[in-house]
Amino acid sequence: MVYLTRIEHFNAAHKLYNEAWSVEKNEEVFGKCANENWHGHNYDLYVTVKGNPDQDTGFIMDVKKLSLLINEFVLEKLDHLNLNEDVDFMKGQFCSTENLAVGIWNQLANRLPAGVQLHCIKLYETPQIYVEYYGE
Ligand code: NI
């Protein structure tokens, strides 16, 4: 089994706010992410797939195809948009980096070619903080 990673980047706005809590509690729990008037992050996305190299090409899959899938089903839905309001697959969810990684997984997992599996979604919210999701 060989692992192949494509790195992408996108910018998006969001707000983390629990309506059941006071403004003070939201600020305490979510910090700057609770800002009423939104704010943005520069996200770095690592999409890792796994499989066995093809006998004819030596590739797990065509990396251009992987890039096109990520573009169509992830980046075009997120980049320069508001995660809380504009993104169909994040509707009704807290737009944390954790939930966003799961959402991105769900966008890609069933769209890979036969014999190729999604292994990991690694999503950096800042250079210091990232989450990983392995589908379970
Ligand atoms: Ni934030």
PDB file of C-alpha atoms and ligand atoms in Angstrom:
ATOM      1  CA  MET A   1       0.000   0.000   0.000  1.00  0.00           C
ATOM      2  CA  VAL A   2       1.327   3.413  -0.976  1.00  0.00           C
ATOM      3  CA  TYR A   3       0.077   6.748   0.295  1.00  0.00           C
ATOM      4  CA  LEU A   4      -0.241   9.809  -1.932  1.00  0.00           C
ATOM      5  CA  THR A   5      -0.947  13.331  -0.666  1.00  0.00           C
ATOM      6  CA  ARG A   6      -2.178  16.385  -2.504  1.00  0.00           C
ATOM      7  CA  ILE A   7      -1.830  19.744  -0.703  1.00  0.00           C
ATOM      8  CA  GLU A   8      -4.345  22.507  -1.342  1.00  0.00           C
ATOM      9  CA  HIS A   9      -5.133  25.882   0.154  1.00  0.00           C
ATOM     10  CA  PHE A  10      -8.290  27.878   0.657  1.00  0.00           C
ATOM     11  CA  ASN A  11      -9.544  30.907   2.540  1.00  0.00           C
ATOM     12  CA  ALA A  12     -12.920  30.990   4.225  1.00  0.00           C
ATOM     13  CA  ALA A  13     -14.911  32.928   6.799  1.00  0.00           C
ATOM     14  CA  HIS A  14     -16.754  31.438   9.729  1.00  0.00           C
ATOM     15  CA  LYS A  15     -18.153  32.038  13.168  1.00  0.00           C
ATOM     16  CA  LEU A  16     -18.364  29.651  16.108  1.00  0.00           C
ATOM     17  CA  TYR A  17     -21.295  30.618  18.267  1.00  0.00           C
ATOM     18  CA  ASN A  18     -23.655  28.570  20.411  1.00  0.00           C
ATOM     19  CA  GLU A  19     -27.012  30.367  20.509  1.00  0.00           C
ATOM     20  CA  ALA A  20     -27.912  28.616  23.760  1.00  0.00           C
ATOM     21  CA  TRP A  21     -25.058  30.377  25.567  1.00  0.00           C
ATOM     22  CA  SER A  22     -24.446  33.963  26.675  1.00  0.00           C
ATOM     23  CA  VAL A  23     -22.137  36.247  24.697  1.00  0.00           C
ATOM     24  CA  GLU A  24     -19.619  35.943  27.536  1.00  0.00           C
ATOM     25  CA  LYS A  25     -19.623  32.153  27.490  1.00  0.00           C
ATOM     26  CA  ASN A  26     -19.261  32.097  23.699  1.00  0.00           C
ATOM     27  CA  GLU A  27     -16.260  34.405  23.940  1.00  0.00           C
ATOM     28  CA  GLU A  28     -14.791  32.289  26.710  1.00  0.00           C
ATOM     29  CA  VAL A  29     -15.152  29.033  24.753  1.00  0.00           C
ATOM     30  CA  PHE A  30     -14.618  30.145  21.156  1.00  0.00           C
ATOM     31  CA  GLY A  31     -12.410  33.225  21.624  1.00  0.00           C
ATOM     32  CA  LYS A  32     -11.936  35.231  18.440  1.00  0.00           C
ATOM     33  CA  CYS A  33     -13.890  32.612  16.496  1.00  0.00           C
ATOM     34  CA  ALA A  34     -17.057  33.879  18.249  1.00  0.00           C
ATOM     35  CA  ASN A  35     -16.680  37.351  16.703  1.00  0.00           C
ATOM     36  CA  GLU A  36     -20.166  38.541  15.789  1.00  0.00           C
ATOM     37  CA  ASN A  37     -19.089  40.003  12.449  1.00  0.00           C
ATOM     38  CA  TRP A  38     -17.226  36.942  11.178  1.00  0.00           C
ATOM     39  CA  HIS A  39     -13.528  36.413  10.536  1.00  0.00           C
ATOM     40  CA  GLY A  40     -11.440  34.303   8.207  1.00  0.00           C
ATOM     41  CA  HIS A  41      -8.806  31.589   8.245  1.00  0.00           C
ATOM     42  CA  ASN A  42      -6.205  30.548   5.693  1.00  0.00           C
ATOM     43  CA  TYR A  43      -6.680  26.797   5.609  1.00  0.00           C
ATOM     44  CA  ASP A  44      -4.152  24.278   4.335  1.00  0.00           C
ATOM     45  CA  LEU A  45      -5.679  20.983   3.282  1.00  0.00           C
ATOM     46  CA  TYR A  46      -3.774  17.689   2.936  1.00  0.00           C
ATOM     47  CA  VAL A  47      -5.732  14.976   1.155  1.00  0.00           C
ATOM     48  CA  THR A  48      -4.066  11.549   1.424  1.00  0.00           C
ATOM     49  CA  VAL A  49      -5.243   8.569  -0.620  1.00  0.00           C
ATOM     50  CA  LYS A  50      -3.897   5.016  -0.564  1.00  0.00           C
ATOM     51  CA  GLY A  51      -3.689   2.164  -2.997  1.00  0.00           C
ATOM     52  CA  ASN A  52      -1.315  -0.028  -4.948  1.00  0.00           C
ATOM     53  CA  PRO A  53       0.612   1.389  -7.914  1.00  0.00           C
ATOM     54  CA  ASP A  54      -0.935   0.424 -11.244  1.00  0.00           C
ATOM     55  CA  GLN A  55       1.132  -2.016 -13.323  1.00  0.00           C
ATOM     56  CA  ASP A  56       0.900   0.111 -16.457  1.00  0.00           C
ATOM     57  CA  THR A  57       1.530   3.561 -14.931  1.00  0.00           C
ATOM     58  CA  GLY A  58       3.199   3.087 -11.539  1.00  0.00           C
ATOM     59  CA  PHE A  59       0.604   5.485 -10.152  1.00  0.00           C
ATOM     60  CA  ILE A  60      -1.964   4.931  -7.394  1.00  0.00           C
ATOM     61  CA  MET A  61      -4.195   7.289  -9.335  1.00  0.00           C
ATOM     62  CA  ASP A  62      -3.853  10.164 -11.768  1.00  0.00           C
ATOM     63  CA  VAL A  63      -2.923  13.136  -9.535  1.00  0.00           C
ATOM     64  CA  LYS A  64      -4.577  15.501 -12.001  1.00  0.00           C
ATOM     65  CA  LYS A  65      -7.825  13.615 -11.467  1.00  0.00           C
ATOM     66  CA  LEU A  66      -7.354  13.897  -7.691  1.00  0.00           C
ATOM     67  CA  SER A  67      -6.777  17.620  -8.033  1.00  0.00           C
ATOM     68  CA  LEU A  68      -9.903  18.011 -10.185  1.00  0.00           C
ATOM     69  CA  LEU A  69     -12.005  16.109  -7.636  1.00  0.00           C
ATOM     70  CA  ILE A  70     -10.731  18.274  -4.765  1.00  0.00           C
ATOM     71  CA  ASN A  71     -11.360  21.410  -6.793  1.00  0.00           C
ATOM     72  CA  GLU A  72     -14.867  20.505  -7.842  1.00  0.00           C
ATOM     73  CA  PHE A  73     -16.200  19.007  -4.617  1.00  0.00           C
ATOM     74  CA  VAL A  74     -14.239  20.900  -1.959  1.00  0.00           C
ATOM     75  CA  LEU A  75     -12.448  24.077  -3.028  1.00  0.00           C
ATOM     76  CA  GLU A  76     -15.170  25.497  -5.249  1.00  0.00           C
ATOM     77  CA  LYS A  77     -17.621  25.003  -2.401  1.00  0.00           C
ATOM     78  CA  LEU A  78     -15.416  26.603   0.277  1.00  0.00           C
ATOM     79  CA  ASP A  79     -12.837  29.004  -1.100  1.00  0.00           C
ATOM     80  CA  HIS A  80     -13.530  32.689  -0.354  1.00  0.00           C
ATOM     81  CA  LEU A  81     -16.932  31.764   1.066  1.00  0.00           C
ATOM     82  CA  ASN A  82     -18.673  31.792   4.418  1.00  0.00           C
ATOM     83  CA  LEU A  83     -18.633  28.301   5.937  1.00  0.00           C
ATOM     84  CA  ASN A  84     -21.739  28.924   8.070  1.00  0.00           C
ATOM     85  CA  GLU A  85     -23.906  30.330   5.290  1.00  0.00           C
ATOM     86  CA  ASP A  86     -22.630  29.318   1.854  1.00  0.00           C
ATOM     87  CA  VAL A  87     -21.576  25.678   2.107  1.00  0.00           C
ATOM     88  CA  ASP A  88     -24.242  23.021   1.521  1.00  0.00           C
ATOM     89  CA  PHE A  89     -22.359  20.220   3.260  1.00  0.00           C
ATOM     90  CA  MET A  90     -21.780  22.293   6.429  1.00  0.00           C
ATOM     91  CA  LYS A  91     -25.400  23.422   6.844  1.00  0.00           C
ATOM     92  CA  GLY A  92     -26.639  23.086  10.428  1.00  0.00           C
ATOM     93  CA  GLN A  93     -23.225  22.237  11.840  1.00  0.00           C
ATOM     94  CA  PHE A  94     -20.721  24.069  13.969  1.00  0.00           C
ATOM     95  CA  CYS A  95     -18.067  25.158  11.478  1.00  0.00           C
ATOM     96  CA  SER A  96     -15.109  23.998  13.547  1.00  0.00           C
ATOM     97  CA  THR A  97     -12.014  22.683  11.832  1.00  0.00           C
ATOM     98  CA  GLU A  98     -12.931  19.223  13.177  1.00  0.00           C
ATOM     99  CA  ASN A  99     -16.366  19.228  11.543  1.00  0.00           C
ATOM    100  CA  LEU A 100     -14.970  20.760   8.378  1.00  0.00           C
ATOM    101  CA  ALA A 101     -12.436  17.920   8.043  1.00  0.00           C
ATOM    102  CA  VAL A 102     -15.265  15.372   8.381  1.00  0.00           C
ATOM    103  CA  GLY A 103     -17.324  17.282   5.812  1.00  0.00           C
ATOM    104  CA  ILE A 104     -14.435  17.312   3.353  1.00  0.00           C
ATOM    105  CA  TRP A 105     -13.929  13.577   3.893  1.00  0.00           C
ATOM    106  CA  ASN A 106     -17.597  12.948   3.073  1.00  0.00           C
ATOM    107  CA  GLN A 107     -17.294  15.008  -0.103  1.00  0.00           C
ATOM    108  CA  LEU A 108     -14.396  12.922  -1.413  1.00  0.00           C
ATOM    109  CA  ALA A 109     -14.532   9.405   0.039  1.00  0.00           C
ATOM    110  CA  ASN A 110     -16.997   7.952  -2.474  1.00  0.00           C
ATOM    111  CA  ARG A 111     -15.656   9.757  -5.513  1.00  0.00           C
ATOM    112  CA  LEU A 112     -12.266   8.082  -5.869  1.00  0.00           C
ATOM    113  CA  PRO A 113     -11.510   5.565  -8.620  1.00  0.00           C
ATOM    114  CA  ALA A 114     -11.859   1.829  -7.978  1.00  0.00           C
ATOM    115  CA  GLY A 115      -8.979   0.450  -5.914  1.00  0.00           C
ATOM    116  CA  VAL A 116      -8.161   3.828  -4.340  1.00  0.00           C
ATOM    117  CA  GLN A 117      -9.242   4.689  -0.805  1.00  0.00           C
ATOM    118  CA  LEU A 118      -9.267   7.955   1.068  1.00  0.00           C
ATOM    119  CA  HIS A 119      -6.809   7.622   3.969  1.00  0.00           C
ATOM    120  CA  CYS A 120      -6.700  10.971   5.747  1.00  0.00           C
ATOM    121  CA  ILE A 121      -7.966  14.524   5.660  1.00  0.00           C
ATOM    122  CA  LYS A 122      -5.515  16.787   7.449  1.00  0.00           C
ATOM    123  CA  LEU A 123      -6.674  20.364   7.805  1.00  0.00           C
ATOM    124  CA  TYR A 124      -4.604  23.243   9.164  1.00  0.00           C
ATOM    125  CA  GLU A 125      -6.576  26.141  10.617  1.00  0.00           C
ATOM    126  CA  THR A 126      -3.363  27.989  11.474  1.00  0.00           C
ATOM    127  CA  PRO A 127       0.271  26.932  11.065  1.00  0.00           C
ATOM    128  CA  GLN A 128       0.127  25.790  14.707  1.00  0.00           C
ATOM    129  CA  ILE A 129      -3.194  23.918  14.745  1.00  0.00           C
ATOM    130  CA  TYR A 130      -4.457  21.106  12.576  1.00  0.00           C
ATOM    131  CA  VAL A 131      -6.915  18.240  12.762  1.00  0.00           C
ATOM    132  CA  GLU A 132      -6.807  14.823  11.121  1.00  0.00           C
ATOM    133  CA  TYR A 133      -9.727  12.602  10.182  1.00  0.00           C
ATOM    134  CA  TYR A 134      -9.380   8.971   9.089  1.00  0.00           C
ATOM    135  CA  GLY A 135     -13.058   8.213   8.486  1.00  0.00           C
ATOM    136  CA  GLU A 136     -13.895   6.787  11.904  1.00  0.00           C
TER     137      GLU A 136
HETATM  138 NI    NI B   1     -12.094  30.898  13.588  1.00  0.00          NI
END
